[in-house]
Amino acid sequence: MFSKLAFKNVTKSIRDYTIYFLTMTFGVCLFYMFNSIDSQAAMMKLSTSQYQSMKMLTAAIGYVSVFISVILGFLIVYANGFLIKRRKKELGIYMTLGMNKGKISRILIAETFLIGLFALGVGLLVGVFAAQGLSVVTAKMFEVSLKSFQFTFSMQAFYKTLLYFGIIFLVVMVFNTISISRLKLIDLLTAGRKNESLKIKRLWISVLLFLVSAACLAAAYRLIIQNGMMSFGADFTWSIVLGCVGTLLFFFSLSGFLLRVVQANKKLYFKNLNMFVLRQINSKINTTFLSMSVICVMLLITIGTLSTGMGMSNAMTSNIKNTTPYDASFTYVYHQDDPKKQIQDIAKKMLADKIDLNHYAKEYVQLNYYDSKLTYSEFHFDRELLKQNFGDAAASQIESELPQSPVEVLPLSDYNKALALQGKPTVDIGNHEFLINCTVGQLFPQFNRYLKSDGVLTINGKKLTPAFKAVKQISMTTAMSGSDAGTVIVPDDVVKGLSRTQEILNVNYKPGADEEPLLTQLDTVYNKTAMENETIFRPYDMMSTRNKIYAQSVGLSTMISYLAIYIGLVFLITSAAILALQQLSEASDNAARYGLLRKLGAEEKMVNRSLFTQIGIYFFIPLSLAVVHSIVGIKVANNAVSLLGHMDILGNTLVTAAVFLVIYGGYFLATYFGSRSILRQSENSL
Amino acid sequence: MQKILSVEHIEKYYGNKGNVTKALDDISFTLDKGEFVGIMGASGSGKTTLLNCISTIDTATAGHIFIDGADITRLNSKQLSRFRREQLGFIFQDFNLLDTLTAYENIALALAIIKTPAGGIDVSVRQVAKALEIEEVLKKYPYQMSGGQKQRVACARAIVTNPALILADEPTGALDSKSARMLLESFERLNADLEATVLMVTHDAFTASYCHRILFIKDGKNFQRAGAREGYPQAVLRKNHRSGNAAWR
């Protein structure tokens, strides 16, 4: 009997449940899709390092999923609360008929269970198919080919989805039971008639608060732009606090402020139903300003993660082309104290250990660095410039450490050999000249400033002047990111008699050569036991190959992108669903008001337009503020990301905007049409 | 006398073939300009259905209704809402004021809906507020007003657009007797001074006693037409009720 009642209720109020149901389905679908990534790897040809990146990605998504399920759980509990509120009268009738609260709870539990089961089923079904599409994208991101397309189903992700959402539904049931046990019959029956008690604020207070909020936001923006996102000092904290306070005050005072402004213009105020719409919004602001602020922040996070998350991965992959000019690089840092380990020539030492590089390499070049006996204090770094490029905290650290660091020099012939290996034209400088090479972007302005000031360097007793007014940006090694903090390139005779600091051996493989055998051979010869027993020592401290770096970076960038999309989408549907549910329940509360407008002779078109405006304001005011926030945020984040490389702001913003248009716009339209039909229905029942 | 309202053989059925309920069964009557007419009947007699048909909120199954010469049973929905806002004024039992708007704005809303220029709105609102003695509550919200004040604001909203016909559905139903009397006296004044035509549904004899003419409905049919002309002891009825009320106090 009760299950029948529950089933009938669900089918009867299907409209109320549509948005709730769709949101849950979407949530389940996303959850399964991203958690099934490791099973998709089965159909890809992955190298060992790619496989490891994939493992890392799976683990990261696993952790984030816990967080995501908390967010979705919150949404579902919230949505259920709304649905109970909508049905107070119905529940009241059950109670007057003598049904006890326990039974009512059971009906609601049955309903939640039914809908949850249905949403889980549909969500999983859609998720399984969507996951196939995702695997194609993943393969593309990892730049591997699919062995052969095969339909995968992840049992693990399936169970995980069932478990997480099962827990969420349990929590919802507990919440429902609690809220039912707190209900009073009198409130249930009069719920439909009760008016929201209006807290009339004086309008000039709203205007004042609005100005205060604008000031707070302006101050927050100023602080964050000055401070940047690289240091988390007091300024950063203040900026976040002011931003939050400003956002809260903004929504608290906005409707009053708008009302005041529009009231001043009688023509606008008394035009059509403007007055009605403004008052509608103002009457609800006491209860909605908090949720609007939260939604604004969630949208900000969505915009932020979607646009910079995707951007960051692009920046990383595009940057990597510049930082990996050679197939492999071996770096050996000199041990001054241990004369046994002076090797002079990495390749020769390897040959002595029976590793013939010529077997693998088309060409290789060793670069020898020397100690100039100068320190960075020579370059007189500018404090303000450092602050601008690194942010406050990092700047002061650099300022205290860098001036004592030794400056390395590289003979011109070595430099030109490296250029030749990259296929780039060589450079020429005079006998009493030097040039500076650097691959750390933030230091360019410092060196350029120094070079333009015509500084004179005395190295090994020789006075040298700058050959170029600008810093050179050539990678001397293959690495994850630019790591050359400034090397002085000098004529060959200048380094005579200076002591060596490090050696770098850059290698280019023979065309079509596979690096795996070389790596295996290196691992066997220079194995751990041999090195610990000092029966052999390795002629390099670090080794990196382009392939490894690509795999790592692709893994990292895929991870960042996927996490960004995962979190961003969940936040987006959560905020849109909350807004939609609020507006739908408000529409049914407001049915009487709109009915009255019709009785007074307002045309259908006029009423619809005012409904559209009202819902539009609720949807787009939080979005607008979030967009303004994120313009500032992305600008600052971009400065931070520029460390990693150039970011395509426009492209990412367009993609993010398209995602918003489809999902957020979809929820908006669904809410509008849903509300309209609720109003029509109530009109017909008059 | 100019006929404002003419109801001809109105019928309203609910239900389907096998099970038909006749809510209105062949009702006809006319209303002249400047008349103040009451419709009385027991609950379920069909008086509210009749009012809904006249007010275009509901549609009749058969018959014709002419208001100011126009046959409202033949209008489409757009014409209907236009007709409603230009020709009719409504007063409801439970006031139906928008609780989010002040009294002033509630009255102004009716004018905004008929697209009155902003300049004209203020003059009209103040004029009608003066006539109904609600000038002091114009800035208040409905929840800050008494029932009588609310109903007079609703009344002001109904007449501010100068409608051809004012329809009142149990306007005194939610008022105490003092407020009811004040409202009815306002109606009388509006009727006398502005020649407003009023059609009022009520089941309260005291309220009905203010009408020039009363139409009785029973089971959806014209039961009896009564009025001063037909010898209905209007004055006596009013007197009795007033003394009765006095006794209660």
PDB file of C-alpha atoms in Angstrom, chain B residues 22-238:
ATOM      1  CA  LYS B  22     -25.496  22.078 -13.990  1.00  0.00           C
ATOM      2  CA  ALA B  23     -23.819  24.854 -12.050  1.00  0.00           C
ATOM      3  CA  LEU B  24     -25.713  27.537 -13.926  1.00  0.00           C
ATOM      4  CA  ASP B  25     -29.000  26.733 -15.577  1.00  0.00           C
ATOM      5  CA  ASP B  26     -30.421  29.331 -17.913  1.00  0.00           C
ATOM      6  CA  ILE B  27     -29.732  32.530 -16.038  1.00  0.00           C
ATOM      7  CA  SER B  28     -30.634  35.883 -17.562  1.00  0.00           C
ATOM      8  CA  PHE B  29     -30.578  39.394 -16.168  1.00  0.00           C
ATOM      9  CA  THR B  30     -29.407  42.887 -17.039  1.00  0.00           C
ATOM     10  CA  LEU B  31     -27.597  45.642 -15.236  1.00  0.00           C
ATOM     11  CA  ASP B  32     -27.988  49.367 -15.989  1.00  0.00           C
ATOM     12  CA  LYS B  33     -25.252  51.898 -15.703  1.00  0.00           C
ATOM     13  CA  GLY B  34     -24.868  53.171 -12.176  1.00  0.00           C
ATOM     14  CA  GLU B  35     -26.695  50.274 -10.559  1.00  0.00           C
ATOM     15  CA  PHE B  36     -25.546  48.562  -7.375  1.00  0.00           C
ATOM     16  CA  VAL B  37     -26.742  44.977  -7.544  1.00  0.00           C
ATOM     17  CA  GLY B  38     -26.241  42.046  -5.211  1.00  0.00           C
ATOM     18  CA  ILE B  39     -26.313  38.341  -5.939  1.00  0.00           C
ATOM     19  CA  MET B  40     -27.418  36.212  -3.012  1.00  0.00           C
ATOM     20  CA  GLY B  41     -27.689  32.513  -2.570  1.00  0.00           C
ATOM     21  CA  ALA B  42     -26.670  29.643  -0.363  1.00  0.00           C
ATOM     22  CA  SER B  43     -23.276  28.116  -0.674  1.00  0.00           C
ATOM     23  CA  GLY B  44     -23.121  25.923  -3.768  1.00  0.00           C
ATOM     24  CA  SER B  45     -25.942  27.814  -5.465  1.00  0.00           C
ATOM     25  CA  GLY B  46     -23.674  28.900  -8.305  1.00  0.00           C
ATOM     26  CA  LYS B  47     -23.200  32.566  -7.453  1.00  0.00           C
ATOM     27  CA  THR B  48     -19.414  32.478  -7.612  1.00  0.00           C
ATOM     28  CA  THR B  49     -19.541  30.512 -10.870  1.00  0.00           C
ATOM     29  CA  LEU B  50     -21.771  33.211 -12.303  1.00  0.00           C
ATOM     30  CA  LEU B  51     -19.367  35.920 -11.173  1.00  0.00           C
ATOM     31  CA  ASN B  52     -16.421  34.000 -12.639  1.00  0.00           C
ATOM     32  CA  CYS B  53     -18.216  33.728 -15.976  1.00  0.00           C
ATOM     33  CA  ILE B  54     -18.977  37.445 -16.015  1.00  0.00           C
ATOM     34  CA  SER B  55     -15.430  38.289 -14.964  1.00  0.00           C
ATOM     35  CA  THR B  56     -14.050  36.127 -17.825  1.00  0.00           C
ATOM     36  CA  ILE B  57     -12.051  34.030 -15.381  1.00  0.00           C
ATOM     37  CA  ASP B  58     -14.249  31.090 -16.343  1.00  0.00           C
ATOM     38  CA  THR B  59     -16.116  30.424 -19.594  1.00  0.00           C
ATOM     39  CA  ALA B  60     -19.796  29.623 -19.923  1.00  0.00           C
ATOM     40  CA  THR B  61     -20.936  26.438 -21.659  1.00  0.00           C
ATOM     41  CA  ALA B  62     -23.798  28.193 -23.423  1.00  0.00           C
ATOM     42  CA  GLY B  63     -25.413  31.620 -23.609  1.00  0.00           C
ATOM     43  CA  HIS B  64     -24.053  35.109 -24.062  1.00  0.00           C
ATOM     44  CA  ILE B  65     -22.724  37.819 -21.820  1.00  0.00           C
ATOM     45  CA  PHE B  66     -22.571  41.402 -23.097  1.00  0.00           C
ATOM     46  CA  ILE B  67     -20.577  43.997 -21.238  1.00  0.00           C
ATOM     47  CA  ASP B  68     -20.843  47.512 -22.590  1.00  0.00           C
ATOM     48  CA  GLY B  69     -22.169  45.991 -25.805  1.00  0.00           C
ATOM     49  CA  ALA B  70     -19.299  43.520 -26.315  1.00  0.00           C
ATOM     50  CA  ASP B  71     -19.982  39.776 -26.288  1.00  0.00           C
ATOM     51  CA  ILE B  72     -17.307  38.447 -23.953  1.00  0.00           C
ATOM     52  CA  THR B  73     -18.072  34.811 -24.694  1.00  0.00           C
ATOM     53  CA  ARG B  74     -16.544  35.312 -28.125  1.00  0.00           C
ATOM     54  CA  LEU B  75     -13.212  36.864 -27.182  1.00  0.00           C
ATOM     55  CA  ASN B  76      -9.862  35.088 -27.430  1.00  0.00           C
ATOM     56  CA  SER B  77      -7.470  35.010 -24.498  1.00  0.00           C
ATOM     57  CA  LYS B  78      -5.528  38.084 -25.522  1.00  0.00           C
ATOM     58  CA  GLN B  79      -8.708  40.097 -26.055  1.00  0.00           C
ATOM     59  CA  LEU B  80      -9.987  38.762 -22.753  1.00  0.00           C
ATOM     60  CA  SER B  81      -7.055  40.024 -20.732  1.00  0.00           C
ATOM     61  CA  ARG B  82      -7.307  43.337 -22.517  1.00  0.00           C
ATOM     62  CA  PHE B  83     -11.013  43.469 -21.776  1.00  0.00           C
ATOM     63  CA  ARG B  84     -10.398  42.491 -18.170  1.00  0.00           C
ATOM     64  CA  ARG B  85      -7.887  45.242 -17.539  1.00  0.00           C
ATOM     65  CA  GLU B  86      -9.862  47.944 -19.334  1.00  0.00           C
ATOM     66  CA  GLN B  87     -13.467  47.180 -18.428  1.00  0.00           C
ATOM     67  CA  LEU B  88     -13.459  45.312 -15.127  1.00  0.00           C
ATOM     68  CA  GLY B  89     -12.446  45.980 -11.549  1.00  0.00           C
ATOM     69  CA  PHE B  90     -12.137  43.143  -9.049  1.00  0.00           C
ATOM     70  CA  ILE B  91     -12.566  43.040  -5.299  1.00  0.00           C
ATOM     71  CA  PHE B  92     -11.993  39.721  -3.566  1.00  0.00           C
ATOM     72  CA  GLN B  93     -13.021  38.332  -0.212  1.00  0.00           C
ATOM     73  CA  ASP B  94      -9.431  37.875   0.963  1.00  0.00           C
ATOM     74  CA  PHE B  95      -8.281  41.231  -0.471  1.00  0.00           C
ATOM     75  CA  ASN B  96      -5.643  39.679  -2.743  1.00  0.00           C
ATOM     76  CA  LEU B  97      -3.195  42.484  -2.275  1.00  0.00           C
ATOM     77  CA  LEU B  98       0.433  41.741  -3.167  1.00  0.00           C
ATOM     78  CA  ASP B  99       2.181  41.536   0.166  1.00  0.00           C
ATOM     79  CA  THR B 100       5.476  42.587  -1.361  1.00  0.00           C
ATOM     80  CA  LEU B 101       4.123  45.952  -2.501  1.00  0.00           C
ATOM     81  CA  THR B 102       3.014  49.006  -0.530  1.00  0.00           C
ATOM     82  CA  ALA B 103      -0.594  50.174  -0.734  1.00  0.00           C
ATOM     83  CA  TYR B 104       0.463  52.873  -3.169  1.00  0.00           C
ATOM     84  CA  GLU B 105       2.245  50.358  -5.383  1.00  0.00           C
ATOM     85  CA  ASN B 106      -0.662  47.923  -5.258  1.00  0.00           C
ATOM     86  CA  ILE B 107      -2.936  50.609  -6.654  1.00  0.00           C
ATOM     87  CA  ALA B 108      -0.309  51.799  -9.121  1.00  0.00           C
ATOM     88  CA  LEU B 109       0.197  48.256 -10.410  1.00  0.00           C
ATOM     89  CA  ALA B 110      -3.302  48.212 -11.920  1.00  0.00           C
ATOM     90  CA  LEU B 111      -2.410  51.415 -13.788  1.00  0.00           C
ATOM     91  CA  ALA B 112       1.003  50.081 -14.836  1.00  0.00           C
ATOM     92  CA  ILE B 113      -0.678  47.031 -16.331  1.00  0.00           C
ATOM     93  CA  ILE B 114      -2.845  49.210 -18.573  1.00  0.00           C
ATOM     94  CA  LYS B 115       0.352  51.107 -19.490  1.00  0.00           C
ATOM     95  CA  THR B 116      -0.576  54.425 -17.957  1.00  0.00           C
ATOM     96  CA  PRO B 117       2.270  56.936 -18.318  1.00  0.00           C
ATOM     97  CA  ALA B 118       4.246  57.333 -15.083  1.00  0.00           C
ATOM     98  CA  GLY B 119       3.159  60.948 -14.702  1.00  0.00           C
ATOM     99  CA  GLY B 120      -0.521  60.069 -14.707  1.00  0.00           C
ATOM    100  CA  ILE B 121      -0.142  57.287 -12.149  1.00  0.00           C
ATOM    101  CA  ASP B 122       0.586  59.497  -9.155  1.00  0.00           C
ATOM    102  CA  VAL B 123      -2.391  61.795  -9.757  1.00  0.00           C
ATOM    103  CA  SER B 124      -4.833  58.916 -10.169  1.00  0.00           C
ATOM    104  CA  VAL B 125      -3.576  57.024  -7.127  1.00  0.00           C
ATOM    105  CA  ARG B 126      -3.815  60.081  -4.874  1.00  0.00           C
ATOM    106  CA  GLN B 127      -7.267  60.927  -6.167  1.00  0.00           C
ATOM    107  CA  VAL B 128      -8.712  57.523  -5.506  1.00  0.00           C
ATOM    108  CA  ALA B 129      -6.927  57.264  -2.160  1.00  0.00           C
ATOM    109  CA  LYS B 130      -8.558  60.495  -1.094  1.00  0.00           C
ATOM    110  CA  ALA B 131     -11.984  59.271  -2.158  1.00  0.00           C
ATOM    111  CA  LEU B 132     -11.567  56.087  -0.102  1.00  0.00           C
ATOM    112  CA  GLU B 133      -9.844  57.805   2.844  1.00  0.00           C
ATOM    113  CA  ILE B 134      -6.729  55.681   2.719  1.00  0.00           C
ATOM    114  CA  GLU B 135      -4.187  58.438   2.146  1.00  0.00           C
ATOM    115  CA  GLU B 136      -2.462  57.725   5.435  1.00  0.00           C
ATOM    116  CA  VAL B 137      -1.782  54.062   4.646  1.00  0.00           C
ATOM    117  CA  LEU B 138      -0.369  54.549   1.139  1.00  0.00           C
ATOM    118  CA  LYS B 139       3.191  53.938   2.286  1.00  0.00           C
ATOM    119  CA  LYS B 140       2.344  50.881   4.343  1.00  0.00           C
ATOM    120  CA  TYR B 141       2.625  47.234   3.393  1.00  0.00           C
ATOM    121  CA  PRO B 142      -0.479  45.019   3.574  1.00  0.00           C
ATOM    122  CA  TYR B 143       0.705  43.320   6.761  1.00  0.00           C
ATOM    123  CA  GLN B 144       0.838  46.713   8.478  1.00  0.00           C
ATOM    124  CA  MET B 145      -2.810  47.478   7.683  1.00  0.00           C
ATOM    125  CA  SER B 146      -6.140  46.458   9.206  1.00  0.00           C
ATOM    126  CA  GLY B 147      -8.557  44.295   7.242  1.00  0.00           C
ATOM    127  CA  GLY B 148     -10.799  47.232   6.470  1.00  0.00           C
ATOM    128  CA  GLN B 149      -7.886  49.296   5.190  1.00  0.00           C
ATOM    129  CA  LYS B 150      -6.728  46.414   3.048  1.00  0.00           C
ATOM    130  CA  GLN B 151     -10.164  46.012   1.521  1.00  0.00           C
ATOM    131  CA  ARG B 152     -10.398  49.721   0.782  1.00  0.00           C
ATOM    132  CA  VAL B 153      -6.971  49.562  -0.875  1.00  0.00           C
ATOM    133  CA  ALA B 154      -8.223  46.616  -2.934  1.00  0.00           C
ATOM    134  CA  CYS B 155     -11.284  48.676  -3.745  1.00  0.00           C
ATOM    135  CA  ALA B 156      -9.094  51.591  -4.815  1.00  0.00           C
ATOM    136  CA  ARG B 157      -7.123  49.256  -7.035  1.00  0.00           C
ATOM    137  CA  ALA B 158     -10.355  48.055  -8.618  1.00  0.00           C
ATOM    138  CA  ILE B 159     -11.739  51.497  -9.456  1.00  0.00           C
ATOM    139  CA  VAL B 160      -8.556  53.419 -10.226  1.00  0.00           C
ATOM    140  CA  THR B 161      -8.712  52.318 -13.866  1.00  0.00           C
ATOM    141  CA  ASN B 162     -12.277  53.604 -14.243  1.00  0.00           C
ATOM    142  CA  PRO B 163     -13.757  50.224 -15.208  1.00  0.00           C
ATOM    143  CA  ALA B 164     -17.235  49.869 -16.681  1.00  0.00           C
ATOM    144  CA  LEU B 165     -18.148  47.287 -14.088  1.00  0.00           C
ATOM    145  CA  ILE B 166     -16.856  46.520 -10.605  1.00  0.00           C
ATOM    146  CA  LEU B 167     -17.202  42.892  -9.530  1.00  0.00           C
ATOM    147  CA  ALA B 168     -16.999  42.151  -5.823  1.00  0.00           C
ATOM    148  CA  ASP B 169     -16.901  38.622  -4.467  1.00  0.00           C
ATOM    149  CA  GLU B 170     -17.938  38.583  -0.801  1.00  0.00           C
ATOM    150  CA  PRO B 171     -16.058  41.830  -0.160  1.00  0.00           C
ATOM    151  CA  THR B 172     -17.122  41.970   3.482  1.00  0.00           C
ATOM    152  CA  GLY B 173     -16.577  38.282   4.150  1.00  0.00           C
ATOM    153  CA  ALA B 174     -13.318  38.799   6.021  1.00  0.00           C
ATOM    154  CA  LEU B 175     -14.209  42.083   7.720  1.00  0.00           C
ATOM    155  CA  ASP B 176     -15.626  42.951  11.104  1.00  0.00           C
ATOM    156  CA  SER B 177     -18.950  44.739  11.034  1.00  0.00           C
ATOM    157  CA  LYS B 178     -17.533  48.225  11.517  1.00  0.00           C
ATOM    158  CA  SER B 179     -15.044  47.837   8.683  1.00  0.00           C
ATOM    159  CA  ALA B 180     -17.759  46.234   6.590  1.00  0.00           C
ATOM    160  CA  ARG B 181     -19.997  49.218   7.070  1.00  0.00           C
ATOM    161  CA  MET B 182     -17.239  51.659   6.180  1.00  0.00           C
ATOM    162  CA  LEU B 183     -16.507  49.708   3.019  1.00  0.00           C
ATOM    163  CA  LEU B 184     -20.133  49.501   2.002  1.00  0.00           C
ATOM    164  CA  GLU B 185     -20.568  53.212   2.604  1.00  0.00           C
ATOM    165  CA  SER B 186     -17.596  53.757   0.319  1.00  0.00           C
ATOM    166  CA  PHE B 187     -19.306  51.623  -2.292  1.00  0.00           C
ATOM    167  CA  GLU B 188     -22.466  53.669  -1.946  1.00  0.00           C
ATOM    168  CA  ARG B 189     -20.498  56.873  -2.354  1.00  0.00           C
ATOM    169  CA  LEU B 190     -18.577  55.575  -5.375  1.00  0.00           C
ATOM    170  CA  ASN B 191     -21.825  54.419  -6.846  1.00  0.00           C
ATOM    171  CA  ALA B 192     -23.548  57.723  -6.256  1.00  0.00           C
ATOM    172  CA  ASP B 193     -20.696  60.139  -7.016  1.00  0.00           C
ATOM    173  CA  LEU B 194     -18.813  58.375  -9.794  1.00  0.00           C
ATOM    174  CA  GLU B 195     -21.725  56.397 -11.210  1.00  0.00           C
ATOM    175  CA  ALA B 196     -19.729  53.205 -10.811  1.00  0.00           C
ATOM    176  CA  THR B 197     -21.699  50.069 -11.611  1.00  0.00           C
ATOM    177  CA  VAL B 198     -21.231  47.401  -8.948  1.00  0.00           C
ATOM    178  CA  LEU B 199     -22.139  43.721  -9.000  1.00  0.00           C
ATOM    179  CA  MET B 200     -21.567  42.110  -5.620  1.00  0.00           C
ATOM    180  CA  VAL B 201     -21.815  38.498  -4.543  1.00  0.00           C
ATOM    181  CA  THR B 202     -22.671  37.979  -0.906  1.00  0.00           C
ATOM    182  CA  HIS B 203     -24.536  35.694   1.406  1.00  0.00           C
ATOM    183  CA  ASP B 204     -24.776  38.285   4.127  1.00  0.00           C
ATOM    184  CA  ALA B 205     -28.146  40.023   4.337  1.00  0.00           C
ATOM    185  CA  PHE B 206     -26.693  43.133   5.943  1.00  0.00           C
ATOM    186  CA  THR B 207     -24.228  43.598   3.128  1.00  0.00           C
ATOM    187  CA  ALA B 208     -26.941  42.913   0.601  1.00  0.00           C
ATOM    188  CA  SER B 209     -29.123  45.565   2.167  1.00  0.00           C
ATOM    189  CA  TYR B 210     -26.915  48.256   0.618  1.00  0.00           C
ATOM    190  CA  CYS B 211     -27.833  47.080  -2.874  1.00  0.00           C
ATOM    191  CA  HIS B 212     -30.480  48.677  -5.031  1.00  0.00           C
ATOM    192  CA  ARG B 213     -31.561  45.332  -6.267  1.00  0.00           C
ATOM    193  CA  ILE B 214     -30.874  41.752  -5.277  1.00  0.00           C
ATOM    194  CA  LEU B 215     -30.743  38.698  -7.444  1.00  0.00           C
ATOM    195  CA  PHE B 216     -31.374  35.389  -5.705  1.00  0.00           C
ATOM    196  CA  ILE B 217     -29.879  32.208  -7.097  1.00  0.00           C
ATOM    197  CA  LYS B 218     -30.792  28.693  -6.069  1.00  0.00           C
ATOM    198  CA  ASP B 219     -29.423  25.541  -7.697  1.00  0.00           C
ATOM    199  CA  GLY B 220     -28.080  27.592 -10.573  1.00  0.00           C
ATOM    200  CA  LYS B 221     -31.408  29.186 -11.462  1.00  0.00           C
ATOM    201  CA  ASN B 222     -32.886  32.652 -11.066  1.00  0.00           C
ATOM    202  CA  PHE B 223     -34.907  32.023  -7.972  1.00  0.00           C
ATOM    203  CA  GLN B 224     -36.444  35.327  -7.313  1.00  0.00           C
ATOM    204  CA  ARG B 225     -35.757  38.814  -8.350  1.00  0.00           C
ATOM    205  CA  ALA B 226     -36.170  41.249  -5.578  1.00  0.00           C
ATOM    206  CA  GLY B 227     -35.620  44.948  -5.116  1.00  0.00           C
ATOM    207  CA  ALA B 228     -37.241  48.092  -4.012  1.00  0.00           C
ATOM    208  CA  ARG B 229     -39.658  47.931  -6.920  1.00  0.00           C
ATOM    209  CA  GLU B 230     -40.818  44.427  -6.135  1.00  0.00           C
ATOM    210  CA  GLY B 231     -41.534  45.480  -2.624  1.00  0.00           C
ATOM    211  CA  TYR B 232     -38.603  43.810  -0.902  1.00  0.00           C
ATOM    212  CA  PRO B 233     -38.492  45.549   2.420  1.00  0.00           C
ATOM    213  CA  GLN B 234     -35.019  46.875   1.898  1.00  0.00           C
ATOM    214  CA  ALA B 235     -35.187  49.645   4.421  1.00  0.00           C
ATOM    215  CA  VAL B 236     -36.636  47.360   7.037  1.00  0.00           C
ATOM    216  CA  LEU B 237     -33.994  44.741   6.434  1.00  0.00           C
ATOM    217  CA  ARG B 238     -31.231  47.230   6.813  1.00  0.00           C
TER     218      ARG B 238
END
